[in-house]
Amino acid sequence: MYILTDDMPFPAVEAADEDGLLAIGGTLSTKRLLEAYQKGIFPWYNEDEPVCWWSPDPRCVLFPHQLHISKTMQQVILRNQFSFTMNTAFEEVMRRCQTSNRKGEQGTWIQEEMIEAYCRLNKLGNAFSGEAWQDGKLAGGMYGIRLGKIFFGESMFSNISNASKFAFIKFVQQLQLENVKLIDCQMRTDHLVSLGATMIERKVFIEILKEHI
């Protein structure tokens, strides 16, 4: 297990264990976070734990042109059930993700230091959110990191059925217009697979990062 200090470089991602855990320690400084994402590494840890850095193999990703919009979601979009914005409520989206109840999970992995760190990245133009609104209230959303032509999705939430899917679909459609090549979804979920996500080998993922960041 690699134990990091702030001035130590990340080990090669091939050193991660079978679950994808690569290293622990250090802080969520802007420099450290941007270095991590460029190398296919992300932070994920629970309260009262040190920062844990991950690079799983295989990796769950979505190629924007493979976005799947179900008939149900097509109807949701046609009915104008929600309106969509980008980057108008970044911190609120993070805090809703922090408090969102998730099946099979207790507590949250989104710590206050993480909110502060990603809000700094948002102000620098590296972190973005997508929001679904209904009757003037935030109904769902997502956030992540954008580097070059790669978007690294971090988390999403929904207070109303289909709101997070709506925000995700509209966000991906915008990324399609901006010629983004890949959306990193990190870990596989049925929710993401239903939207078109797939699994690729980590070495393939890293090569795509090198080409498009």
PDB file of N, CA and C in Angstrom, residues 59-137:
ATOM      1  N   ARG A  59     -12.852  -0.145 -16.080  1.00  0.00           N
ATOM      2  CA  ARG A  59     -13.390   1.176 -15.772  1.00  0.00           C
ATOM      3  C   ARG A  59     -14.740   1.343 -16.470  1.00  0.00           C
ATOM      4  N   CYS A  60     -15.694   1.907 -15.755  1.00  0.00           N
ATOM      5  CA  CYS A  60     -17.005   2.186 -16.348  1.00  0.00           C
ATOM      6  C   CYS A  60     -16.968   3.549 -17.032  1.00  0.00           C
ATOM      7  N   VAL A  61     -17.317   3.579 -18.304  1.00  0.00           N
ATOM      8  CA  VAL A  61     -17.267   4.819 -19.090  1.00  0.00           C
ATOM      9  C   VAL A  61     -18.487   4.917 -19.999  1.00  0.00           C
ATOM     10  N   LEU A  62     -18.705   6.107 -20.477  1.00  0.00           N
ATOM     11  CA  LEU A  62     -19.729   6.326 -21.505  1.00  0.00           C
ATOM     12  C   LEU A  62     -19.109   7.112 -22.649  1.00  0.00           C
ATOM     13  N   PHE A  63     -19.159   6.544 -23.839  1.00  0.00           N
ATOM     14  CA  PHE A  63     -18.800   7.301 -25.031  1.00  0.00           C
ATOM     15  C   PHE A  63     -20.036   8.117 -25.411  1.00  0.00           C
ATOM     16  N   PRO A  64     -19.921   9.451 -25.465  1.00  0.00           N
ATOM     17  CA  PRO A  64     -21.109  10.295 -25.630  1.00  0.00           C
ATOM     18  C   PRO A  64     -22.033   9.891 -26.771  1.00  0.00           C
ATOM     19  N   HIS A  65     -21.472   9.426 -27.876  1.00  0.00           N
ATOM     20  CA  HIS A  65     -22.323   9.049 -29.014  1.00  0.00           C
ATOM     21  C   HIS A  65     -23.121   7.775 -28.734  1.00  0.00           C
ATOM     22  N   GLN A  66     -22.789   7.067 -27.652  1.00  0.00           N
ATOM     23  CA  GLN A  66     -23.510   5.849 -27.305  1.00  0.00           C
ATOM     24  C   GLN A  66     -24.573   6.096 -26.224  1.00  0.00           C
ATOM     25  N   LEU A  67     -24.842   7.345 -25.924  1.00  0.00           N
ATOM     26  CA  LEU A  67     -25.885   7.685 -24.952  1.00  0.00           C
ATOM     27  C   LEU A  67     -27.211   7.038 -25.351  1.00  0.00           C
ATOM     28  N   HIS A  68     -27.823   6.330 -24.404  1.00  0.00           N
ATOM     29  CA  HIS A  68     -29.103   5.675 -24.661  1.00  0.00           C
ATOM     30  C   HIS A  68     -30.224   6.434 -23.953  1.00  0.00           C
ATOM     31  N   ILE A  69     -31.217   6.837 -24.715  1.00  0.00           N
ATOM     32  CA  ILE A  69     -32.379   7.533 -24.154  1.00  0.00           C
ATOM     33  C   ILE A  69     -33.575   6.610 -24.293  1.00  0.00           C
ATOM     34  N   SER A  70     -34.060   6.100 -23.177  1.00  0.00           N
ATOM     35  CA  SER A  70     -35.181   5.160 -23.201  1.00  0.00           C
ATOM     36  C   SER A  70     -36.459   5.858 -23.665  1.00  0.00           C
ATOM     37  N   LYS A  71     -37.462   5.058 -24.024  1.00  0.00           N
ATOM     38  CA  LYS A  71     -38.743   5.632 -24.430  1.00  0.00           C
ATOM     39  C   LYS A  71     -39.368   6.436 -23.297  1.00  0.00           C
ATOM     40  N   THR A  72     -39.179   5.947 -22.066  1.00  0.00           N
ATOM     41  CA  THR A  72     -39.704   6.682 -20.908  1.00  0.00           C
ATOM     42  C   THR A  72     -39.069   8.057 -20.810  1.00  0.00           C
ATOM     43  N   MET A  73     -37.735   8.118 -20.970  1.00  0.00           N
ATOM     44  CA  MET A  73     -37.045   9.407 -20.864  1.00  0.00           C
ATOM     45  C   MET A  73     -37.345  10.290 -22.070  1.00  0.00           C
ATOM     46  N   GLN A  74     -37.573   9.702 -23.222  1.00  0.00           N
ATOM     47  CA  GLN A  74     -37.980  10.512 -24.381  1.00  0.00           C
ATOM     48  C   GLN A  74     -39.292  11.231 -24.086  1.00  0.00           C
ATOM     49  N   GLN A  75     -40.206  10.533 -23.415  1.00  0.00           N
ATOM     50  CA  GLN A  75     -41.478  11.135 -23.062  1.00  0.00           C
ATOM     51  C   GLN A  75     -41.310  12.221 -22.002  1.00  0.00           C
ATOM     52  N   VAL A  76     -40.432  11.969 -21.045  1.00  0.00           N
ATOM     53  CA  VAL A  76     -40.156  12.972 -20.009  1.00  0.00           C
ATOM     54  C   VAL A  76     -39.638  14.257 -20.654  1.00  0.00           C
ATOM     55  N   ILE A  77     -38.730  14.104 -21.612  1.00  0.00           N
ATOM     56  CA  ILE A  77     -38.161  15.268 -22.292  1.00  0.00           C
ATOM     57  C   ILE A  77     -39.216  15.981 -23.131  1.00  0.00           C
ATOM     58  N   LEU A  78     -40.026  15.223 -23.842  1.00  0.00           N
ATOM     59  CA  LEU A  78     -41.063  15.820 -24.698  1.00  0.00           C
ATOM     60  C   LEU A  78     -42.124  16.569 -23.881  1.00  0.00           C
ATOM     61  N   ARG A  79     -42.401  16.076 -22.671  1.00  0.00           N
ATOM     62  CA  ARG A  79     -43.410  16.717 -21.827  1.00  0.00           C
ATOM     63  C   ARG A  79     -42.899  17.969 -21.131  1.00  0.00           C
ATOM     64  N   ASN A  80     -41.591  18.252 -21.303  1.00  0.00           N
ATOM     65  CA  ASN A  80     -40.990  19.409 -20.627  1.00  0.00           C
ATOM     66  C   ASN A  80     -41.234  19.354 -19.120  1.00  0.00           C
ATOM     67  N   GLN A  81     -41.093  18.152 -18.577  1.00  0.00           N
ATOM     68  CA  GLN A  81     -41.318  17.968 -17.142  1.00  0.00           C
ATOM     69  C   GLN A  81     -40.282  18.715 -16.308  1.00  0.00           C
ATOM     70  N   PHE A  82     -39.058  18.824 -16.865  1.00  0.00           N
ATOM     71  CA  PHE A  82     -37.974  19.517 -16.175  1.00  0.00           C
ATOM     72  C   PHE A  82     -37.345  20.546 -17.109  1.00  0.00           C
ATOM     73  N   SER A  83     -36.675  21.515 -16.504  1.00  0.00           N
ATOM     74  CA  SER A  83     -35.813  22.414 -17.268  1.00  0.00           C
ATOM     75  C   SER A  83     -34.373  22.134 -16.860  1.00  0.00           C
ATOM     76  N   PHE A  84     -33.445  22.488 -17.730  1.00  0.00           N
ATOM     77  CA  PHE A  84     -32.039  22.128 -17.517  1.00  0.00           C
ATOM     78  C   PHE A  84     -31.153  23.361 -17.517  1.00  0.00           C
ATOM     79  N   THR A  85     -30.193  23.383 -16.606  1.00  0.00           N
ATOM     80  CA  THR A  85     -29.153  24.410 -16.588  1.00  0.00           C
ATOM     81  C   THR A  85     -27.807  23.742 -16.326  1.00  0.00           C
ATOM     82  N   MET A  86     -26.735  24.461 -16.677  1.00  0.00           N
ATOM     83  CA  MET A  86     -25.385  23.989 -16.378  1.00  0.00           C
ATOM     84  C   MET A  86     -24.679  25.007 -15.506  1.00  0.00           C
ATOM     85  N   ASN A  87     -24.098  24.499 -14.420  1.00  0.00           N
ATOM     86  CA  ASN A  87     -23.189  25.306 -13.604  1.00  0.00           C
ATOM     87  C   ASN A  87     -23.850  26.504 -12.947  1.00  0.00           C
ATOM     88  N   THR A  88     -25.120  26.398 -12.606  1.00  0.00           N
ATOM     89  CA  THR A  88     -25.787  27.510 -11.919  1.00  0.00           C
ATOM     90  C   THR A  88     -25.981  27.233 -10.429  1.00  0.00           C
ATOM     91  N   ALA A  89     -25.731  25.982  -9.995  1.00  0.00           N
ATOM     92  CA  ALA A  89     -25.937  25.644  -8.580  1.00  0.00           C
ATOM     93  C   ALA A  89     -24.957  24.545  -8.181  1.00  0.00           C
ATOM     94  N   PHE A  90     -23.686  24.783  -8.445  1.00  0.00           N
ATOM     95  CA  PHE A  90     -22.694  23.729  -8.258  1.00  0.00           C
ATOM     96  C   PHE A  90     -22.643  23.224  -6.819  1.00  0.00           C
ATOM     97  N   GLU A  91     -22.458  24.129  -5.877  1.00  0.00           N
ATOM     98  CA  GLU A  91     -22.336  23.688  -4.482  1.00  0.00           C
ATOM     99  C   GLU A  91     -23.616  23.031  -3.989  1.00  0.00           C
ATOM    100  N   GLU A  92     -24.763  23.559  -4.389  1.00  0.00           N
ATOM    101  CA  GLU A  92     -26.023  22.960  -3.962  1.00  0.00           C
ATOM    102  C   GLU A  92     -26.158  21.536  -4.496  1.00  0.00           C
ATOM    103  N   VAL A  93     -25.737  21.312  -5.750  1.00  0.00           N
ATOM    104  CA  VAL A  93     -25.784  19.964  -6.308  1.00  0.00           C
ATOM    105  C   VAL A  93     -24.903  19.028  -5.484  1.00  0.00           C
ATOM    106  N   MET A  94     -23.697  19.478  -5.146  1.00  0.00           N
ATOM    107  CA  MET A  94     -22.808  18.643  -4.336  1.00  0.00           C
ATOM    108  C   MET A  94     -23.434  18.310  -2.987  1.00  0.00           C
ATOM    109  N   ARG A  95     -24.051  19.299  -2.376  1.00  0.00           N
ATOM    110  CA  ARG A  95     -24.636  19.072  -1.050  1.00  0.00           C
ATOM    111  C   ARG A  95     -25.856  18.151  -1.135  1.00  0.00           C
ATOM    112  N   ARG A  96     -26.589  18.222  -2.229  1.00  0.00           N
ATOM    113  CA  ARG A  96     -27.711  17.285  -2.403  1.00  0.00           C
ATOM    114  C   ARG A  96     -27.182  15.868  -2.628  1.00  0.00           C
ATOM    115  N   CYS A  97     -26.073  15.752  -3.372  1.00  0.00           N
ATOM    116  CA  CYS A  97     -25.452  14.437  -3.547  1.00  0.00           C
ATOM    117  C   CYS A  97     -24.955  13.911  -2.199  1.00  0.00           C
ATOM    118  N   GLN A  98     -24.456  14.809  -1.375  1.00  0.00           N
ATOM    119  CA  GLN A  98     -23.937  14.429  -0.062  1.00  0.00           C
ATOM    120  C   GLN A  98     -25.024  13.832   0.823  1.00  0.00           C
ATOM    121  N   THR A  99     -26.218  14.386   0.765  1.00  0.00           N
ATOM    122  CA  THR A  99     -27.289  13.967   1.669  1.00  0.00           C
ATOM    123  C   THR A  99     -28.271  12.983   1.029  1.00  0.00           C
ATOM    124  N   SER A 100     -28.037  12.635  -0.234  1.00  0.00           N
ATOM    125  CA  SER A 100     -28.941  11.734  -0.939  1.00  0.00           C
ATOM    126  C   SER A 100     -28.856  10.324  -0.364  1.00  0.00           C
ATOM    127  N   ASN A 101     -29.990   9.722  -0.123  1.00  0.00           N
ATOM    128  CA  ASN A 101     -30.033   8.336   0.343  1.00  0.00           C
ATOM    129  C   ASN A 101     -29.814   7.399  -0.830  1.00  0.00           C
ATOM    130  N   ARG A 102     -28.887   6.451  -0.677  1.00  0.00           N
ATOM    131  CA  ARG A 102     -28.564   5.521  -1.746  1.00  0.00           C
ATOM    132  C   ARG A 102     -28.775   4.096  -1.261  1.00  0.00           C
ATOM    133  N   LYS A 103     -29.407   3.295  -2.082  1.00  0.00           N
ATOM    134  CA  LYS A 103     -29.708   1.916  -1.727  1.00  0.00           C
ATOM    135  C   LYS A 103     -28.431   1.159  -1.379  1.00  0.00           C
ATOM    136  N   GLY A 104     -28.452   0.524  -0.211  1.00  0.00           N
ATOM    137  CA  GLY A 104     -27.324  -0.297   0.200  1.00  0.00           C
ATOM    138  C   GLY A 104     -26.170   0.473   0.787  1.00  0.00           C
ATOM    139  N   GLU A 105     -26.296   1.809   0.944  1.00  0.00           N
ATOM    140  CA  GLU A 105     -25.212   2.608   1.490  1.00  0.00           C
ATOM    141  C   GLU A 105     -25.659   3.317   2.751  1.00  0.00           C
ATOM    142  N   GLN A 106     -24.739   3.441   3.685  1.00  0.00           N
ATOM    143  CA  GLN A 106     -24.980   4.207   4.891  1.00  0.00           C
ATOM    144  C   GLN A 106     -23.994   5.362   4.938  1.00  0.00           C
ATOM    145  N   GLY A 107     -24.467   6.529   5.347  1.00  0.00           N
ATOM    146  CA  GLY A 107     -23.589   7.676   5.409  1.00  0.00           C
ATOM    147  C   GLY A 107     -23.272   8.232   4.029  1.00  0.00           C
ATOM    148  N   THR A 108     -22.174   8.997   3.944  1.00  0.00           N
ATOM    149  CA  THR A 108     -21.795   9.618   2.680  1.00  0.00           C
ATOM    150  C   THR A 108     -20.290   9.617   2.529  1.00  0.00           C
ATOM    151  N   TRP A 109     -19.822   9.562   1.287  1.00  0.00           N
ATOM    152  CA  TRP A 109     -18.393   9.680   1.042  1.00  0.00           C
ATOM    153  C   TRP A 109     -18.017  11.104   0.637  1.00  0.00           C
ATOM    154  N   ILE A 110     -19.000  11.994   0.523  1.00  0.00           N
ATOM    155  CA  ILE A 110     -18.726  13.381   0.142  1.00  0.00           C
ATOM    156  C   ILE A 110     -18.525  14.201   1.416  1.00  0.00           C
ATOM    157  N   GLN A 111     -17.277  14.401   1.790  1.00  0.00           N
ATOM    158  CA  GLN A 111     -16.931  15.124   3.009  1.00  0.00           C
ATOM    159  C   GLN A 111     -16.929  16.631   2.751  1.00  0.00           C
ATOM    160  N   GLU A 112     -16.924  17.403   3.826  1.00  0.00           N
ATOM    161  CA  GLU A 112     -16.876  18.865   3.702  1.00  0.00           C
ATOM    162  C   GLU A 112     -15.616  19.306   2.972  1.00  0.00           C
ATOM    163  N   GLU A 113     -14.489  18.643   3.272  1.00  0.00           N
ATOM    164  CA  GLU A 113     -13.251  19.028   2.596  1.00  0.00           C
ATOM    165  C   GLU A 113     -13.341  18.753   1.094  1.00  0.00           C
ATOM    166  N   MET A 114     -14.124  17.745   0.731  1.00  0.00           N
ATOM    167  CA  MET A 114     -14.315  17.436  -0.679  1.00  0.00           C
ATOM    168  C   MET A 114     -15.173  18.513  -1.349  1.00  0.00           C
ATOM    169  N   ILE A 115     -16.217  18.951  -0.679  1.00  0.00           N
ATOM    170  CA  ILE A 115     -17.060  20.023  -1.220  1.00  0.00           C
ATOM    171  C   ILE A 115     -16.234  21.280  -1.425  1.00  0.00           C
ATOM    172  N   GLU A 116     -15.422  21.631  -0.432  1.00  0.00           N
ATOM    173  CA  GLU A 116     -14.573  22.827  -0.544  1.00  0.00           C
ATOM    174  C   GLU A 116     -13.592  22.688  -1.705  1.00  0.00           C
ATOM    175  N   ALA A 117     -12.999  21.497  -1.853  1.00  0.00           N
ATOM    176  CA  ALA A 117     -12.000  21.285  -2.899  1.00  0.00           C
ATOM    177  C   ALA A 117     -12.610  21.382  -4.296  1.00  0.00           C
ATOM    178  N   TYR A 118     -13.782  20.766  -4.479  1.00  0.00           N
ATOM    179  CA  TYR A 118     -14.406  20.776  -5.807  1.00  0.00           C
ATOM    180  C   TYR A 118     -15.023  22.135  -6.132  1.00  0.00           C
ATOM    181  N   CYS A 119     -15.452  22.857  -5.111  1.00  0.00           N
ATOM    182  CA  CYS A 119     -15.940  24.218  -5.359  1.00  0.00           C
ATOM    183  C   CYS A 119     -14.790  25.113  -5.823  1.00  0.00           C
ATOM    184  N   ARG A 120     -13.591  24.883  -5.299  1.00  0.00           N
ATOM    185  CA  ARG A 120     -12.423  25.625  -5.794  1.00  0.00           C
ATOM    186  C   ARG A 120     -12.180  25.301  -7.261  1.00  0.00           C
ATOM    187  N   LEU A 121     -12.293  24.029  -7.614  1.00  0.00           N
ATOM    188  CA  LEU A 121     -12.119  23.643  -9.018  1.00  0.00           C
ATOM    189  C   LEU A 121     -13.204  24.239  -9.903  1.00  0.00           C
ATOM    190  N   ASN A 122     -14.416  24.347  -9.367  1.00  0.00           N
ATOM    191  CA  ASN A 122     -15.505  24.971 -10.105  1.00  0.00           C
ATOM    192  C   ASN A 122     -15.188  26.433 -10.420  1.00  0.00           C
ATOM    193  N   LYS A 123     -14.656  27.145  -9.444  1.00  0.00           N
ATOM    194  CA  LYS A 123     -14.315  28.553  -9.648  1.00  0.00           C
ATOM    195  C   LYS A 123     -13.176  28.717 -10.647  1.00  0.00           C
ATOM    196  N   LEU A 124     -12.320  27.692 -10.737  1.00  0.00           N
ATOM    197  CA  LEU A 124     -11.203  27.734 -11.683  1.00  0.00           C
ATOM    198  C   LEU A 124     -11.599  27.281 -13.085  1.00  0.00           C
ATOM    199  N   GLY A 125     -12.837  26.784 -13.220  1.00  0.00           N
ATOM    200  CA  GLY A 125     -13.310  26.347 -14.528  1.00  0.00           C
ATOM    201  C   GLY A 125     -13.001  24.902 -14.856  1.00  0.00           C
ATOM    202  N   ASN A 126     -12.707  24.086 -13.837  1.00  0.00           N
ATOM    203  CA  ASN A 126     -12.412  22.672 -14.069  1.00  0.00           C
ATOM    204  C   ASN A 126     -13.531  21.738 -13.623  1.00  0.00           C
ATOM    205  N   ALA A 127     -14.455  22.220 -12.805  1.00  0.00           N
ATOM    206  CA  ALA A 127     -15.558  21.388 -12.315  1.00  0.00           C
ATOM    207  C   ALA A 127     -16.882  22.000 -12.750  1.00  0.00           C
ATOM    208  N   PHE A 128     -17.828  21.127 -13.107  1.00  0.00           N
ATOM    209  CA  PHE A 128     -19.097  21.582 -13.668  1.00  0.00           C
ATOM    210  C   PHE A 128     -20.251  20.772 -13.093  1.00  0.00           C
ATOM    211  N   SER A 129     -21.411  21.396 -13.090  1.00  0.00           N
ATOM    212  CA  SER A 129     -22.627  20.703 -12.658  1.00  0.00           C
ATOM    213  C   SER A 129     -23.700  20.841 -13.723  1.00  0.00           C
ATOM    214  N   GLY A 130     -24.620  19.879 -13.710  1.00  0.00           N
ATOM    215  CA  GLY A 130     -25.822  19.955 -14.535  1.00  0.00           C
ATOM    216  C   GLY A 130     -27.019  19.845 -13.612  1.00  0.00           C
ATOM    217  N   GLU A 131     -28.037  20.671 -13.845  1.00  0.00           N
ATOM    218  CA  GLU A 131     -29.169  20.736 -12.917  1.00  0.00           C
ATOM    219  C   GLU A 131     -30.499  20.530 -13.624  1.00  0.00           C
ATOM    220  N   ALA A 132     -31.373  19.758 -12.996  1.00  0.00           N
ATOM    221  CA  ALA A 132     -32.754  19.599 -13.448  1.00  0.00           C
ATOM    222  C   ALA A 132     -33.653  20.341 -12.462  1.00  0.00           C
ATOM    223  N   TRP A 133     -34.535  21.183 -12.998  1.00  0.00           N
ATOM    224  CA  TRP A 133     -35.404  22.011 -12.160  1.00  0.00           C
ATOM    225  C   TRP A 133     -36.864  21.679 -12.446  1.00  0.00           C
ATOM    226  N   GLN A 134     -37.672  21.762 -11.426  1.00  0.00           N
ATOM    227  CA  GLN A 134     -39.116  21.622 -11.584  1.00  0.00           C
ATOM    228  C   GLN A 134     -39.800  22.649 -10.682  1.00  0.00           C
ATOM    229  N   ASP A 135     -40.632  23.482 -11.295  1.00  0.00           N
ATOM    230  CA  ASP A 135     -41.341  24.538 -10.559  1.00  0.00           C
ATOM    231  C   ASP A 135     -40.382  25.409  -9.756  1.00  0.00           C
ATOM    232  N   GLY A 136     -39.220  25.708 -10.350  1.00  0.00           N
ATOM    233  CA  GLY A 136     -38.254  26.593  -9.715  1.00  0.00           C
ATOM    234  C   GLY A 136     -37.424  25.957  -8.619  1.00  0.00           C
ATOM    235  N   LYS A 137     -37.597  24.646  -8.400  1.00  0.00           N
ATOM    236  CA  LYS A 137     -36.848  23.956  -7.355  1.00  0.00           C
ATOM    237  C   LYS A 137     -35.913  22.917  -7.969  1.00  0.00           C
TER     238      LYS A 137
END
